[in-house]
PDB file of C-alpha atoms in Angstrom:
ATOM      1  CA  MET A   1       0.000   0.000   0.000  1.00 76.00           C
ATOM      2  CA  TYR A   2       1.448   3.332  -1.062  1.00 85.00           C
ATOM      3  CA  TRP A   3      -0.630   5.729   1.073  1.00 87.00           C
ATOM      4  CA  GLU A   4      -0.165   6.666   4.728  1.00 86.00           C
ATOM      5  CA  SER A   5      -3.829   7.370   5.486  1.00 89.00           C
ATOM      6  CA  MET A   6      -7.272   7.665   3.935  1.00 88.00           C
ATOM      7  CA  SER A   7      -7.113  11.472   3.793  1.00 90.00           C
ATOM      8  CA  ASP A   8      -3.687  11.190   2.181  1.00 90.00           C
ATOM      9  CA  PHE A   9      -5.239   8.942  -0.462  1.00 92.00           C
ATOM     10  CA  LEU A  10      -8.190  11.258  -1.097  1.00 91.00           C
ATOM     11  CA  HIS A  11      -5.917  14.293  -1.257  1.00 89.00           C
ATOM     12  CA  MET A  12      -3.838  12.701  -4.069  1.00 92.00           C
ATOM     13  CA  GLY A  13      -0.842  14.911  -3.386  1.00 90.00           C
ATOM     14  CA  GLY A  14      -2.933  18.020  -4.040  1.00 91.00           C
ATOM     15  CA  TYR A  15      -4.444  16.679  -7.293  1.00 94.00           C
ATOM     16  CA  GLY A  16      -7.476  15.049  -5.635  1.00 92.00           C
ATOM     17  CA  LEU A  17     -10.016  17.199  -7.462  1.00 94.00           C
ATOM     18  CA  TYR A  18      -8.581  16.421 -10.914  1.00 96.00           C
ATOM     19  CA  VAL A  19      -8.114  12.715 -10.249  1.00 96.00           C
ATOM     20  CA  TRP A  20     -11.497  12.069  -8.626  1.00 97.00           C
ATOM     21  CA  VAL A  21     -13.506  14.144 -11.091  1.00 97.00           C
ATOM     22  CA  SER A  22     -11.839  12.211 -13.938  1.00 97.00           C
ATOM     23  CA  PHE A  23     -12.673   8.862 -12.384  1.00 97.00           C
ATOM     24  CA  GLY A  24     -16.179  10.054 -11.478  1.00 97.00           C
ATOM     25  CA  ILE A  25     -16.980  11.175 -15.020  1.00 97.00           C
ATOM     26  CA  THR A  26     -15.620   7.910 -16.439  1.00 97.00           C
ATOM     27  CA  PHE A  27     -17.771   5.691 -14.245  1.00 97.00           C
ATOM     28  CA  ALA A  28     -20.792   7.966 -14.581  1.00 98.00           C
ATOM     29  CA  SER A  29     -20.482   7.686 -18.398  1.00 98.00           C
ATOM     30  CA  MET A  30     -20.346   3.899 -18.180  1.00 98.00           C
ATOM     31  CA  ALA A  31     -23.307   3.874 -15.794  1.00 98.00           C
ATOM     32  CA  VAL A  32     -25.349   6.078 -18.160  1.00 98.00           C
ATOM     33  CA  GLU A  33     -24.569   3.703 -21.023  1.00 97.00           C
ATOM     34  CA  ILE A  34     -25.688   0.675 -18.999  1.00 97.00           C
ATOM     35  CA  TYR A  35     -28.801   2.498 -17.792  1.00 98.00           C
ATOM     36  CA  MET A  36     -29.768   3.442 -21.362  1.00 97.00           C
ATOM     37  CA  LEU A  37     -29.397  -0.175 -22.481  1.00 97.00           C
ATOM     38  CA  ARG A  38     -31.537  -1.295 -19.561  1.00 96.00           C
ATOM     39  CA  SER A  39     -34.342   1.121 -20.459  1.00 95.00           C
ATOM     40  CA  ARG A  40     -34.123  -0.074 -24.049  1.00 94.00           C
ATOM     41  CA  ARG A  41     -34.531  -3.668 -22.888  1.00 93.00           C
ATOM     42  CA  LEU A  42     -37.519  -2.800 -20.711  1.00 92.00           C
ATOM     43  CA  SER A  43     -39.196  -0.889 -23.529  1.00 90.00           C
ATOM     44  CA  ASN A  44     -38.545  -3.737 -25.976  1.00 89.00           C
ATOM     45  CA  GLU A  45     -39.964  -6.268 -23.549  1.00 86.00           C
ATOM     46  CA  ALA A  46     -43.021  -4.169 -22.889  1.00 83.00           C
ATOM     47  CA  SER A  47     -43.784  -3.344 -26.504  1.00 78.00           C
ATOM     48  CA  ASN A  48     -43.543  -6.827 -27.913  1.00 68.00           C
ATOM     49  CA  GLU A  49     -43.702 -10.192 -26.265  1.00 65.00           C
ATOM     50  CA  LYS A  50     -44.013 -11.960 -29.612  1.00 57.00           C
ATOM     51  CA  ILE A  51     -40.306 -11.536 -30.338  1.00 49.00           C
ATOM     52  CA  LYS A  52     -39.484 -14.714 -28.465  1.00 56.00           C
ATOM     53  CA  GLY A  53     -41.596 -16.663 -30.881  1.00 57.00           C
ATOM     54  CA  LEU A  54     -39.862 -15.084 -33.846  1.00 55.00           C
ATOM     55  CA  LEU A  55     -36.334 -15.757 -32.699  1.00 54.00           C
TER      56      LEU A  55
ATOM     57  CA  MET B   1     -18.989 -27.072 -37.090  1.00 48.00           C
ATOM     58  CA  ASN B   2     -20.134 -24.267 -39.304  1.00 56.00           C
ATOM     59  CA  LEU B   3     -18.924 -20.947 -37.922  1.00 53.00           C
ATOM     60  CA  PHE B   4     -20.947 -18.993 -40.458  1.00 60.00           C
ATOM     61  CA  LYS B   5     -24.134 -19.978 -38.731  1.00 62.00           C
ATOM     62  CA  TYR B   6     -23.270 -17.406 -36.066  1.00 65.00           C
ATOM     63  CA  ALA B   7     -23.521 -14.742 -38.760  1.00 71.00           C
ATOM     64  CA  SER B   8     -27.295 -15.088 -38.588  1.00 82.00           C
ATOM     65  CA  PRO B   9     -29.117 -12.993 -35.982  1.00 84.00           C
ATOM     66  CA  GLN B  10     -31.236 -15.997 -34.903  1.00 84.00           C
ATOM     67  CA  THR B  11     -28.204 -18.011 -33.772  1.00 87.00           C
ATOM     68  CA  PHE B  12     -26.237 -15.008 -32.579  1.00 89.00           C
ATOM     69  CA  TYR B  13     -28.972 -13.717 -30.269  1.00 90.00           C
ATOM     70  CA  PRO B  14     -28.978 -16.582 -27.703  1.00 90.00           C
ATOM     71  CA  LEU B  15     -25.206 -17.082 -27.962  1.00 90.00           C
ATOM     72  CA  ALA B  16     -24.537 -13.402 -27.165  1.00 91.00           C
ATOM     73  CA  GLY B  17     -27.030 -13.633 -24.320  1.00 90.00           C
ATOM     74  CA  LYS B  18     -24.992 -16.413 -22.705  1.00 92.00           C
ATOM     75  CA  LEU B  19     -21.636 -14.651 -23.151  1.00 94.00           C
ATOM     76  CA  ILE B  20     -22.585 -11.178 -21.903  1.00 96.00           C
ATOM     77  CA  LEU B  21     -22.677 -12.067 -18.210  1.00 96.00           C
ATOM     78  CA  TRP B  22     -19.165 -13.549 -18.329  1.00 97.00           C
ATOM     79  CA  PHE B  23     -17.743 -10.541 -20.132  1.00 97.00           C
ATOM     80  CA  ALA B  24     -19.431  -8.246 -17.610  1.00 97.00           C
ATOM     81  CA  ILE B  25     -18.089 -10.149 -14.592  1.00 97.00           C
ATOM     82  CA  GLY B  26     -14.592 -10.222 -16.107  1.00 98.00           C
ATOM     83  CA  ALA B  27     -14.774  -6.496 -16.843  1.00 98.00           C
ATOM     84  CA  ALA B  28     -15.806  -5.606 -13.298  1.00 97.00           C
ATOM     85  CA  ILE B  29     -13.039  -7.738 -11.746  1.00 98.00           C
ATOM     86  CA  LEU B  30     -10.266  -6.496 -14.031  1.00 98.00           C
ATOM     87  CA  ILE B  31     -11.216  -2.817 -13.788  1.00 97.00           C
ATOM     88  CA  LEU B  32     -11.335  -3.061  -9.979  1.00 97.00           C
ATOM     89  CA  VAL B  33      -8.023  -4.936  -9.771  1.00 98.00           C
ATOM     90  CA  GLY B  34      -6.324  -2.565 -12.233  1.00 97.00           C
ATOM     91  CA  LEU B  35      -7.535   0.535 -10.403  1.00 96.00           C
ATOM     92  CA  TYR B  36      -6.647  -0.996  -7.042  1.00 96.00           C
ATOM     93  CA  ILE B  37      -3.053  -1.440  -8.193  1.00 96.00           C
ATOM     94  CA  GLY B  38      -2.984   1.914  -9.966  1.00 94.00           C
ATOM     95  CA  LEU B  39      -4.524   4.005  -7.203  1.00 95.00           C
ATOM     96  CA  LEU B  40      -3.433   2.226  -4.041  1.00 94.00           C
ATOM     97  CA  VAL B  41      -0.265   0.244  -4.729  1.00 93.00           C
ATOM     98  CA  ALA B  42       1.638   2.095  -7.475  1.00 92.00           C
ATOM     99  CA  PRO B  43       3.933   4.906  -6.327  1.00 92.00           C
ATOM    100  CA  THR B  44       3.611   8.517  -7.380  1.00 91.00           C
ATOM    101  CA  ASP B  45       5.281   9.928 -10.507  1.00 89.00           C
ATOM    102  CA  PHE B  46       8.424  11.941  -9.815  1.00 86.00           C
ATOM    103  CA  GLN B  47       7.602  14.533 -12.487  1.00 86.00           C
ATOM    104  CA  GLN B  48       3.827  14.885 -12.446  1.00 89.00           C
ATOM    105  CA  GLY B  49       2.959  13.891  -8.894  1.00 90.00           C
ATOM    106  CA  ASP B  50      -0.299  12.040  -8.338  1.00 93.00           C
ATOM    107  CA  SER B  51      -2.099  13.771 -11.228  1.00 93.00           C
ATOM    108  CA  TYR B  52      -0.446  11.096 -13.400  1.00 94.00           C
ATOM    109  CA  ARG B  53      -2.924   8.546 -11.972  1.00 95.00           C
ATOM    110  CA  ILE B  54      -5.475   9.778 -14.494  1.00 96.00           C
ATOM    111  CA  ILE B  55      -3.418   7.732 -16.981  1.00 96.00           C
ATOM    112  CA  TYR B  56      -5.063   4.522 -15.703  1.00 96.00           C
ATOM    113  CA  ILE B  57      -8.325   5.495 -17.349  1.00 97.00           C
ATOM    114  CA  HIS B  58      -7.218   8.103 -19.872  1.00 97.00           C
ATOM    115  CA  VAL B  59      -4.949   5.861 -21.927  1.00 97.00           C
ATOM    116  CA  PRO B  60      -7.194   2.756 -21.993  1.00 97.00           C
ATOM    117  CA  ALA B  61     -10.178   4.983 -22.897  1.00 98.00           C
ATOM    118  CA  ALA B  62      -8.183   6.648 -25.689  1.00 97.00           C
ATOM    119  CA  TRP B  63      -7.033   3.240 -27.007  1.00 97.00           C
ATOM    120  CA  PHE B  64     -10.587   1.943 -27.139  1.00 97.00           C
ATOM    121  CA  SER B  65     -11.924   5.136 -28.711  1.00 98.00           C
ATOM    122  CA  MET B  66      -9.606   4.394 -31.663  1.00 97.00           C
ATOM    123  CA  PHE B  67      -9.765   0.598 -31.613  1.00 98.00           C
ATOM    124  CA  LEU B  68     -13.581   0.524 -31.552  1.00 98.00           C
ATOM    125  CA  TYR B  69     -13.678   2.922 -34.510  1.00 98.00           C
ATOM    126  CA  VAL B  70     -11.479   0.563 -36.540  1.00 98.00           C
ATOM    127  CA  VAL B  71     -13.646  -2.432 -35.565  1.00 98.00           C
ATOM    128  CA  MET B  72     -16.773  -0.432 -36.461  1.00 98.00           C
ATOM    129  CA  ALA B  73     -15.302   0.400 -39.878  1.00 98.00           C
ATOM    130  CA  GLY B  74     -14.363  -3.290 -40.284  1.00 97.00           C
ATOM    131  CA  TYR B  75     -17.966  -4.349 -39.704  1.00 97.00           C
ATOM    132  CA  ALA B  76     -19.111  -1.579 -42.062  1.00 98.00           C
ATOM    133  CA  ILE B  77     -16.888  -3.073 -44.780  1.00 97.00           C
ATOM    134  CA  MET B  78     -18.249  -6.566 -44.036  1.00 96.00           C
ATOM    135  CA  GLY B  79     -21.772  -5.211 -44.194  1.00 96.00           C
ATOM    136  CA  LEU B  80     -21.242  -3.543 -47.567  1.00 96.00           C
ATOM    137  CA  THR B  81     -19.307  -6.491 -49.015  1.00 96.00           C
ATOM    138  CA  PHE B  82     -21.551  -9.378 -47.972  1.00 94.00           C
ATOM    139  CA  ASN B  83     -24.732  -7.363 -47.390  1.00 91.00           C
ATOM    140  CA  ALA B  84     -24.672  -8.927 -43.915  1.00 91.00           C
ATOM    141  CA  LYS B  85     -27.349  -7.538 -41.607  1.00 92.00           C
ATOM    142  CA  LEU B  86     -25.587  -8.661 -38.440  1.00 94.00           C
ATOM    143  CA  ALA B  87     -22.394  -6.862 -39.485  1.00 96.00           C
ATOM    144  CA  TYR B  88     -24.363  -3.625 -39.914  1.00 96.00           C
ATOM    145  CA  MET B  89     -25.964  -4.141 -36.508  1.00 96.00           C
ATOM    146  CA  MET B  90     -22.524  -4.682 -34.960  1.00 96.00           C
ATOM    147  CA  ALA B  91     -21.206  -1.464 -36.523  1.00 97.00           C
ATOM    148  CA  LYS B  92     -24.237   0.466 -35.301  1.00 97.00           C
ATOM    149  CA  SER B  93     -23.918  -1.012 -31.794  1.00 98.00           C
ATOM    150  CA  ILE B  94     -20.231  -0.143 -31.489  1.00 98.00           C
ATOM    151  CA  ALA B  95     -20.687   3.579 -32.187  1.00 98.00           C
ATOM    152  CA  PRO B  96     -22.207   4.708 -28.835  1.00 98.00           C
ATOM    153  CA  THR B  97     -19.543   2.871 -26.805  1.00 98.00           C
ATOM    154  CA  GLY B  98     -16.793   4.265 -29.028  1.00 98.00           C
ATOM    155  CA  ALA B  99     -18.236   7.747 -28.611  1.00 98.00           C
ATOM    156  CA  MET B 100     -18.416   7.255 -24.837  1.00 98.00           C
ATOM    157  CA  PHE B 101     -14.724   6.288 -24.652  1.00 98.00           C
ATOM    158  CA  THR B 102     -13.784   9.217 -26.899  1.00 98.00           C
ATOM    159  CA  PHE B 103     -15.686  11.573 -24.593  1.00 98.00           C
ATOM    160  CA  VAL B 104     -13.993  10.018 -21.535  1.00 98.00           C
ATOM    161  CA  ALA B 105     -10.545  10.310 -23.168  1.00 98.00           C
ATOM    162  CA  LEU B 106     -11.163  13.996 -23.945  1.00 98.00           C
ATOM    163  CA  ILE B 107     -12.586  14.887 -20.515  1.00 98.00           C
ATOM    164  CA  THR B 108      -9.986  13.000 -18.480  1.00 97.00           C
ATOM    165  CA  GLY B 109      -7.366  14.556 -20.770  1.00 97.00           C
ATOM    166  CA  ALA B 110      -8.674  18.009 -19.859  1.00 97.00           C
ATOM    167  CA  PHE B 111      -8.535  17.182 -16.153  1.00 97.00           C
ATOM    168  CA  TRP B 112      -4.975  15.968 -16.629  1.00 96.00           C
ATOM    169  CA  GLY B 113      -3.964  18.857 -18.872  1.00 95.00           C
ATOM    170  CA  LYS B 114      -5.060  21.544 -16.457  1.00 95.00           C
ATOM    171  CA  PRO B 115      -2.640  20.660 -13.608  1.00 94.00           C
ATOM    172  CA  THR B 116       0.119  19.490 -15.988  1.00 92.00           C
ATOM    173  CA  TRP B 117       0.068  22.070 -18.814  1.00 92.00           C
ATOM    174  CA  GLY B 118      -1.980  24.797 -17.132  1.00 93.00           C
ATOM    175  CA  ALA B 119      -4.698  24.523 -19.783  1.00 94.00           C
ATOM    176  CA  TRP B 120      -7.893  22.481 -20.054  1.00 95.00           C
ATOM    177  CA  TRP B 121      -7.601  22.417 -23.807  1.00 96.00           C
ATOM    178  CA  VAL B 122      -5.059  23.238 -26.513  1.00 94.00           C
ATOM    179  CA  TRP B 123      -5.563  22.926 -30.262  1.00 95.00           C
ATOM    180  CA  ASP B 124      -2.665  20.570 -30.801  1.00 92.00           C
ATOM    181  CA  ALA B 125      -2.768  17.747 -33.345  1.00 94.00           C
ATOM    182  CA  ARG B 126      -3.486  14.955 -30.844  1.00 95.00           C
ATOM    183  CA  LEU B 127      -6.378  16.685 -29.099  1.00 96.00           C
ATOM    184  CA  THR B 128      -7.885  18.078 -32.279  1.00 96.00           C
ATOM    185  CA  SER B 129      -7.823  14.730 -34.123  1.00 97.00           C
ATOM    186  CA  GLU B 130      -9.382  13.016 -31.070  1.00 97.00           C
ATOM    187  CA  LEU B 131     -12.138  15.661 -31.067  1.00 98.00           C
ATOM    188  CA  ILE B 132     -12.707  14.937 -34.779  1.00 98.00           C
ATOM    189  CA  LEU B 133     -13.089  11.261 -33.799  1.00 98.00           C
ATOM    190  CA  LEU B 134     -15.918  12.243 -31.437  1.00 98.00           C
ATOM    191  CA  PHE B 135     -17.583  14.193 -34.270  1.00 98.00           C
ATOM    192  CA  LEU B 136     -17.205  11.170 -36.571  1.00 98.00           C
ATOM    193  CA  TYR B 137     -18.978   8.937 -34.048  1.00 98.00           C
ATOM    194  CA  ILE B 138     -21.717  11.533 -33.565  1.00 98.00           C
ATOM    195  CA  GLY B 139     -21.999  11.996 -37.342  1.00 98.00           C
ATOM    196  CA  TYR B 140     -22.288   8.227 -37.826  1.00 98.00           C
ATOM    197  CA  MET B 141     -25.033   7.936 -35.205  1.00 98.00           C
ATOM    198  CA  SER B 142     -26.918  10.968 -36.521  1.00 98.00           C
ATOM    199  CA  LEU B 143     -26.838   9.667 -40.081  1.00 97.00           C
ATOM    200  CA  GLN B 144     -27.996   6.247 -38.885  1.00 96.00           C
ATOM    201  CA  ALA B 145     -30.889   7.912 -37.027  1.00 95.00           C
ATOM    202  CA  ALA B 146     -31.778  10.384 -39.799  1.00 96.00           C
ATOM    203  CA  ILE B 147     -32.712   7.774 -42.432  1.00 95.00           C
ATOM    204  CA  ASP B 148     -35.841   5.748 -41.721  1.00 92.00           C
ATOM    205  CA  ASP B 149     -35.200   2.900 -44.134  1.00 94.00           C
ATOM    206  CA  THR B 150     -32.864   0.540 -42.220  1.00 93.00           C
ATOM    207  CA  ARG B 151     -31.084  -0.795 -45.291  1.00 93.00           C
ATOM    208  CA  ARG B 152     -30.317   2.686 -46.574  1.00 96.00           C
ATOM    209  CA  SER B 153     -29.259   4.039 -43.176  1.00 96.00           C
ATOM    210  CA  ASP B 154     -26.971   1.007 -42.668  1.00 97.00           C
ATOM    211  CA  ARG B 155     -25.273   1.544 -46.010  1.00 97.00           C
ATOM    212  CA  ALA B 156     -24.965   5.324 -45.836  1.00 97.00           C
ATOM    213  CA  SER B 157     -23.516   5.287 -42.313  1.00 97.00           C
ATOM    214  CA  ALA B 158     -21.178   2.403 -43.247  1.00 97.00           C
ATOM    215  CA  ILE B 159     -19.639   4.589 -45.948  1.00 97.00           C
ATOM    216  CA  LEU B 160     -19.154   7.417 -43.444  1.00 97.00           C
ATOM    217  CA  ALA B 161     -17.529   5.002 -40.972  1.00 98.00           C
ATOM    218  CA  ILE B 162     -15.123   3.695 -43.633  1.00 97.00           C
ATOM    219  CA  VAL B 163     -14.120   7.163 -44.887  1.00 97.00           C
ATOM    220  CA  GLY B 164     -13.565   8.383 -41.326  1.00 97.00           C
ATOM    221  CA  VAL B 165     -11.141   5.572 -40.451  1.00 97.00           C
ATOM    222  CA  ILE B 166      -8.353   7.665 -42.019  1.00 97.00           C
ATOM    223  CA  ASN B 167      -8.506   9.787 -38.858  1.00 97.00           C
ATOM    224  CA  VAL B 168      -7.359   6.915 -36.614  1.00 96.00           C
ATOM    225  CA  PRO B 169      -3.726   6.696 -37.825  1.00 96.00           C
ATOM    226  CA  ILE B 170      -3.674  10.508 -37.745  1.00 96.00           C
ATOM    227  CA  ILE B 171      -4.571  10.430 -34.022  1.00 95.00           C
ATOM    228  CA  TYR B 172      -2.137   7.628 -33.320  1.00 94.00           C
ATOM    229  CA  PHE B 173       0.874   9.153 -35.088  1.00 92.00           C
ATOM    230  CA  SER B 174       0.022  12.804 -34.368  1.00 92.00           C
ATOM    231  CA  VAL B 175       2.492  12.936 -31.473  1.00 89.00           C
ATOM    232  CA  LYS B 176       5.243  11.794 -33.850  1.00 87.00           C
ATOM    233  CA  TRP B 177       4.310  13.742 -36.967  1.00 90.00           C
ATOM    234  CA  TRP B 178       3.724  17.093 -35.297  1.00 88.00           C
ATOM    235  CA  ASN B 179       5.266  18.931 -32.411  1.00 84.00           C
ATOM    236  CA  THR B 180       2.411  18.441 -29.945  1.00 83.00           C
ATOM    237  CA  LEU B 181       2.026  19.587 -26.372  1.00 88.00           C
ATOM    238  CA  HIS B 182       0.572  16.139 -25.724  1.00 90.00           C
ATOM    239  CA  GLN B 183       3.290  13.768 -24.561  1.00 87.00           C
ATOM    240  CA  GLY B 184       4.510  10.929 -26.785  1.00 82.00           C
ATOM    241  CA  SER B 185       3.385   7.310 -26.458  1.00 81.00           C
ATOM    242  CA  SER B 186       4.136   5.635 -23.140  1.00 79.00           C
ATOM    243  CA  ILE B 187       4.212   2.313 -24.930  1.00 76.00           C
ATOM    244  CA  ASN B 188       5.552   1.684 -28.420  1.00 75.00           C
ATOM    245  CA  THR B 189       7.297  -1.039 -30.412  1.00 69.00           C
ATOM    246  CA  SER B 190      10.621  -0.418 -28.670  1.00 72.00           C
ATOM    247  CA  GLY B 191       9.106  -0.989 -25.210  1.00 73.00           C
ATOM    248  CA  SER B 192       7.569   1.042 -22.450  1.00 75.00           C
ATOM    249  CA  SER B 193       8.741   4.191 -20.706  1.00 77.00           C
ATOM    250  CA  MET B 194       6.575   3.399 -17.659  1.00 82.00           C
ATOM    251  CA  ALA B 195       7.495   1.611 -14.452  1.00 85.00           C
ATOM    252  CA  ALA B 196       6.455  -2.059 -14.570  1.00 89.00           C
ATOM    253  CA  ILE B 197       3.752  -1.777 -11.899  1.00 92.00           C
ATOM    254  CA  MET B 198       2.171   1.279 -13.551  1.00 93.00           C
ATOM    255  CA  LEU B 199       2.186  -0.461 -16.911  1.00 93.00           C
ATOM    256  CA  GLN B 200       0.614  -3.605 -15.446  1.00 95.00           C
ATOM    257  CA  ALA B 201      -2.180  -1.640 -13.765  1.00 96.00           C
ATOM    258  CA  MET B 202      -2.916   0.249 -16.990  1.00 96.00           C
ATOM    259  CA  LEU B 203      -2.977  -2.927 -19.099  1.00 96.00           C
ATOM    260  CA  ILE B 204      -5.321  -4.655 -16.634  1.00 97.00           C
ATOM    261  CA  VAL B 205      -7.744  -1.715 -16.823  1.00 98.00           C
ATOM    262  CA  ALA B 206      -7.406  -1.797 -20.633  1.00 98.00           C
ATOM    263  CA  ILE B 207      -8.377  -5.502 -20.764  1.00 98.00           C
ATOM    264  CA  GLY B 208     -11.247  -4.640 -18.393  1.00 98.00           C
ATOM    265  CA  PHE B 209     -12.412  -1.912 -20.802  1.00 98.00           C
ATOM    266  CA  TRP B 210     -12.178  -4.409 -23.642  1.00 98.00           C
ATOM    267  CA  LEU B 211     -14.449  -6.870 -21.791  1.00 98.00           C
ATOM    268  CA  TYR B 212     -16.778  -4.015 -20.825  1.00 98.00           C
ATOM    269  CA  SER B 213     -17.026  -2.908 -24.467  1.00 98.00           C
ATOM    270  CA  THR B 214     -17.744  -6.461 -25.572  1.00 97.00           C
ATOM    271  CA  ALA B 215     -20.487  -6.937 -22.962  1.00 98.00           C
ATOM    272  CA  VAL B 216     -22.146  -3.601 -23.708  1.00 98.00           C
ATOM    273  CA  ILE B 217     -21.900  -3.931 -27.487  1.00 97.00           C
ATOM    274  CA  LEU B 218     -23.288  -7.497 -27.501  1.00 97.00           C
ATOM    275  CA  THR B 219     -26.165  -6.293 -25.318  1.00 97.00           C
ATOM    276  CA  ARG B 220     -26.854  -3.458 -27.747  1.00 97.00           C
ATOM    277  CA  VAL B 221     -26.798  -5.846 -30.725  1.00 96.00           C
ATOM    278  CA  ARG B 222     -29.449  -7.943 -28.963  1.00 95.00           C
ATOM    279  CA  ARG B 223     -31.646  -4.850 -28.521  1.00 94.00           C
ATOM    280  CA  GLU B 224     -31.089  -4.045 -32.184  1.00 94.00           C
ATOM    281  CA  ILE B 225     -32.093  -7.595 -33.245  1.00 91.00           C
ATOM    282  CA  GLU B 226     -35.247  -7.358 -31.109  1.00 88.00           C
ATOM    283  CA  GLU B 227     -36.218  -4.017 -32.596  1.00 89.00           C
ATOM    284  CA  ARG B 228     -35.576  -5.060 -36.190  1.00 88.00           C
ATOM    285  CA  ALA B 229     -37.438  -8.337 -35.678  1.00 83.00           C
ATOM    286  CA  ARG B 230     -40.346  -6.365 -34.249  1.00 79.00           C
ATOM    287  CA  ASN B 231     -40.406  -4.080 -37.281  1.00 74.00           C
ATOM    288  CA  THR B 232     -40.462  -7.102 -39.565  1.00 72.00           C
ATOM    289  CA  ALA B 233     -43.221  -8.697 -37.507  1.00 66.00           C
ATOM    290  CA  TRP B 234     -45.221  -5.503 -37.682  1.00 61.00           C
ATOM    291  CA  VAL B 235     -44.807  -5.380 -41.482  1.00 58.00           C
ATOM    292  CA  ASN B 236     -45.890  -9.031 -41.801  1.00 60.00           C
ATOM    293  CA  GLU B 237     -48.947  -8.440 -39.633  1.00 61.00           C
ATOM    294  CA  THR B 238     -50.127  -5.540 -41.782  1.00 58.00           C
ATOM    295  CA  LYS B 239     -49.761  -7.650 -44.914  1.00 53.00           C
ATOM    296  CA  GLU B 240     -52.058 -10.341 -43.563  1.00 48.00           C
TER     297      GLU B 240
END
């Protein structure tokens, strides 16, 4: 483990804001993508149950 | 065993359904392990301090923004050559994930550029060509959405995807061809300029992003198959 303490880790040598915002935006973007695919699945399921028969 | 049978949406749909979960689990594990090593175990950089840790997502995201574009163009070529519906659906399903990684590469680059260069953005060759990549993805998706007839929208957007692929080597070699503010490659054919542990963490995250992309893209292809099958079913019902 490289860090001395939790606050040391969060502080990131003074670059905490830049590092954590970068990571936050990355995971938020991935979460949005997954959420959009989930809504698409729900809307597909709701609008047509017959698809199972076709495939 | 006939591998070509997987080129049909009917066989591909259940197969993809089985694989997605495994890709997703693998992605979650590798991204967590890679970031654990990168954020908690790896030491700080003697030049850039801890701001360098943005590299663990910035570089893998930038790699996949380019790689996914090339794969998308590859499927576009397959679609046009063999008139393969599944290839068109793959190309269409790759675009949003590619655009997402391009956006992430640009944003994390800005948050790295500010403390390192003192600027969120500069119009150097690397950043500008990466921004053009984002516009290419957006252009591809807009064109796909603008044409109602699926066959025509598939073909028109495939041509755009193929023409735009010229931008990928420009992004990749921009740091060599021009005098950019953006630093050169950390990894190239002659080896790596990074410490072993940093490189390992970054590669683990990159493999995680690869599995993530695969899981998300296969899921999107399934949605696409469902929607296209529904449209066909609707057409058949009206004929009756």
